[in-house]
C-alpha positions as MATLAB code, in Angstrom:
seq = 'XXXXXXXXXXXXXXXXXXXXXXXXXXXXXXXXXXXXXXXXXXXXXXXXXXXXXXXXXXXXXXXXXXXXXXXXXXXXXXXXXXXXXXXXXXXXXXXXXXXXXXXXXXXXXXXXXXXXXXXXXXXXXXXXXXXXXXXXXXXXXXXXXXXXXXXXXXXXXXXXXXXXXXXXXXXXXXXXXXXXXXX';
ca = [
     190.155  240.529   15.269;
     191.454  243.193   17.553;
     194.205  242.404   19.976;
     193.261  242.657   23.622;
     195.143  245.232   25.583;
     196.770  243.565   28.544;
     195.391  244.819   31.831;
     197.737  246.454   34.270;
     198.276  244.588   37.496;
     196.347  246.142   40.356;
     198.354  248.275   42.729;
     198.801  247.019   46.264;
     196.509  249.806   47.500;
     193.726  248.797   45.100;
     194.136  245.136   46.055;
     193.928  245.978   49.787;
     190.808  248.065   49.214;
     189.215  245.282   47.170;
     190.026  242.693   49.842;
     188.620  244.975   52.559;
     185.345  245.359   50.663;
     185.257  241.632   49.999;
     185.711  241.031   53.728;
     182.820  243.369   54.550;
     180.602  241.563   52.054;
     181.559  238.151   53.454;
     180.883  239.262   57.039;
     177.493  240.744   56.102;
     176.628  237.657   54.051;
     177.541  235.421   57.009;
     175.132  237.360   59.236;
     172.357  237.026   56.671;
     173.093  233.335   56.068;
     173.057  232.625   59.806;
     169.745  234.452   60.160;
     167.844  232.846   57.289;
     170.035  230.195   55.693;
     172.293  230.389   52.668;
     169.465  229.540   50.267;
     167.702  232.751   51.352;
     170.682  235.025   50.748;
     169.254  238.321   49.425;
     171.875  240.008   47.257;
     170.014  243.320   47.064;
     169.732  243.559   50.861;
     173.335  242.434   51.193;
     174.483  245.135   48.788;
     172.496  247.742   50.722;
     174.096  246.602   53.978;
     177.626  247.112   52.645;
     176.909  250.136   50.468;
     177.119  248.428   47.089;
     174.584  247.816   44.381;
     173.490  244.254   43.772;
     175.352  244.321   40.456;
     178.542  245.594   42.117;
     178.679  242.399   44.162;
     179.446  240.565   40.918;
     182.736  242.454   40.724;
     183.807  240.595   43.847;
     181.999  237.263   43.408;
     180.983  235.304   40.301;
     177.455  234.638   41.532;
     175.439  233.836   44.670;
     176.874  230.312   44.830;
     180.425  231.675   44.704;
     179.573  234.058   47.547;
     178.134  231.227   49.663;
     181.204  229.108   48.877;
     183.584  231.917   49.860;
     181.660  232.469   53.118;
     181.813  228.792   54.002;
     185.467  228.479   53.030;
     186.364  231.545   55.100;
     184.449  230.162   58.077;
     186.284  226.835   57.868;
     189.657  228.561   57.398;
     188.980  230.960   60.295;
     188.255  227.970   62.518;
     191.446  226.314   61.307;
     193.453  229.415   62.279;
     191.712  229.602   65.656;
     192.560  225.969   66.367;
     196.200  226.453   65.340;
     196.551  229.550   67.557;
     194.999  227.651   70.463;
     197.407  224.759   69.964;
     200.360  227.144   70.373;
     199.351  227.855   73.960;
     201.023  226.178   76.863;
     199.095  225.028   79.884;
     197.479  221.855   78.665;
     194.751  220.770   76.340;
     191.958  222.014   78.557;
     193.425  225.529   78.348;
     193.683  225.166   74.579;
     190.000  224.226   74.321;
     189.004  227.082   76.641;
     191.011  229.521   74.520;
     189.418  228.177   71.347;
     185.900  228.587   72.743;
     186.658  232.068   74.025;
     188.104  233.089   70.668;
     185.164  231.799   68.647;
     182.320  232.814   70.933;
     183.569  236.010   72.567;
     186.617  237.559   70.918;
     185.876  237.117   67.220;
     185.606  240.500   65.524;
     183.465  239.307   62.619;
     180.699  236.787   62.211;
     181.392  233.644   60.230;
     178.835  231.472   58.495;
     177.686  228.271   60.144;
     178.251  225.463   57.639;
     174.645  224.393   57.339;
     173.762  224.424   53.633;
     176.741  222.777   51.953;
     174.334  221.109   49.532;
     174.008  224.454   47.738;
     177.597  224.199   46.559;
     178.814  222.294   43.543;
     180.820  219.114   44.139;
     184.257  220.762   43.924;
     183.321  223.668   46.197;
     181.705  221.354   48.742;
     184.749  219.082   48.642;
     187.111  221.995   49.302;
     185.125  223.216   52.322;
     184.772  219.659   53.628;
     188.555  219.108   53.359;
     189.258  222.118   55.543;
     186.533  221.101   57.988;
     187.911  217.541   58.111;
     191.334  218.958   59.052;
     189.621  220.986   61.779;
     187.920  217.901   63.166;
     191.196  215.957   63.029;
     192.985  218.699   64.998;
     190.205  218.802   67.593;
     190.369  215.016   67.915;
     194.113  215.359   68.532;
     193.439  217.872   71.310;
     190.960  215.493   72.934;
     193.263  212.450   72.584;
     196.230  214.332   73.978;
     194.126  215.770   76.800;
     192.848  212.320   77.745;
     196.394  210.884   77.707;
     197.710  213.751   79.838;
     194.815  213.527   82.294;
     193.596  217.067   81.409;
     190.316  215.729   80.049;
     187.995  212.935   81.090;
     188.056  209.828   78.903;
     185.710  210.159   75.934;
     185.439  209.303   72.271;
     187.534  212.066   70.618;
     185.755  211.690   67.274;
     182.343  212.214   68.841;
     183.590  214.889   71.251;
     185.080  217.006   68.453;
     181.846  216.868   66.440;
     179.721  217.630   69.491;
     181.983  220.573   70.344;
     181.553  222.069   66.864;
     177.808  221.478   67.063;
     177.589  223.264   70.408;
     179.683  226.151   69.065;
     177.383  226.481   66.054;
     174.270  226.337   68.219;
     175.712  228.977   70.546;
     176.293  231.243   67.548;
     172.713  230.832   66.269;
     170.356  230.247   69.195;
     169.775  233.903   70.103;
     168.515  234.651   66.605;
     166.223  231.676   66.448;
     164.775  232.206   69.910;
     164.404  235.993   69.672;
     167.159  236.735   72.218;
     169.993  239.069   71.354;
     173.566  239.442   72.602;
];
């Protein structure tokens, strides 16, 4: 047997370039997934969109399922970061919610996938995305509870309100595609 030559660690420049390409692929995949669903993700079209061959995508992702997983995980983590940034604001819970909505619906520089086809993921992948999303829901519930206590928000059921808010956000991000309207 021949000994394997150890691979050199990637330079920081190569790693940054790889991450930038990966980000472009994830953003383009999110657009496609939001248009037609994750099950209809077309790797050839995706590669064409980002200037890669279909086979080159496998350098960045193990397979289609890994790509869907990474899109969903990024979407959940982006939301988590948006919530945390909104919580750092002063001015009350209402202002925090307004900032969160503005960030997600207006200021976001890239599209993120709506978590609609989690059943495509294997158990471990689905569990990981659901853990992040559960933390997001918990944080939103905290905003609602605190807002109700402070008198910033009308009394409501924070568990239901946080889920409805995410549902409305997701609908707002998809409706124009489904109805034929564009931004």
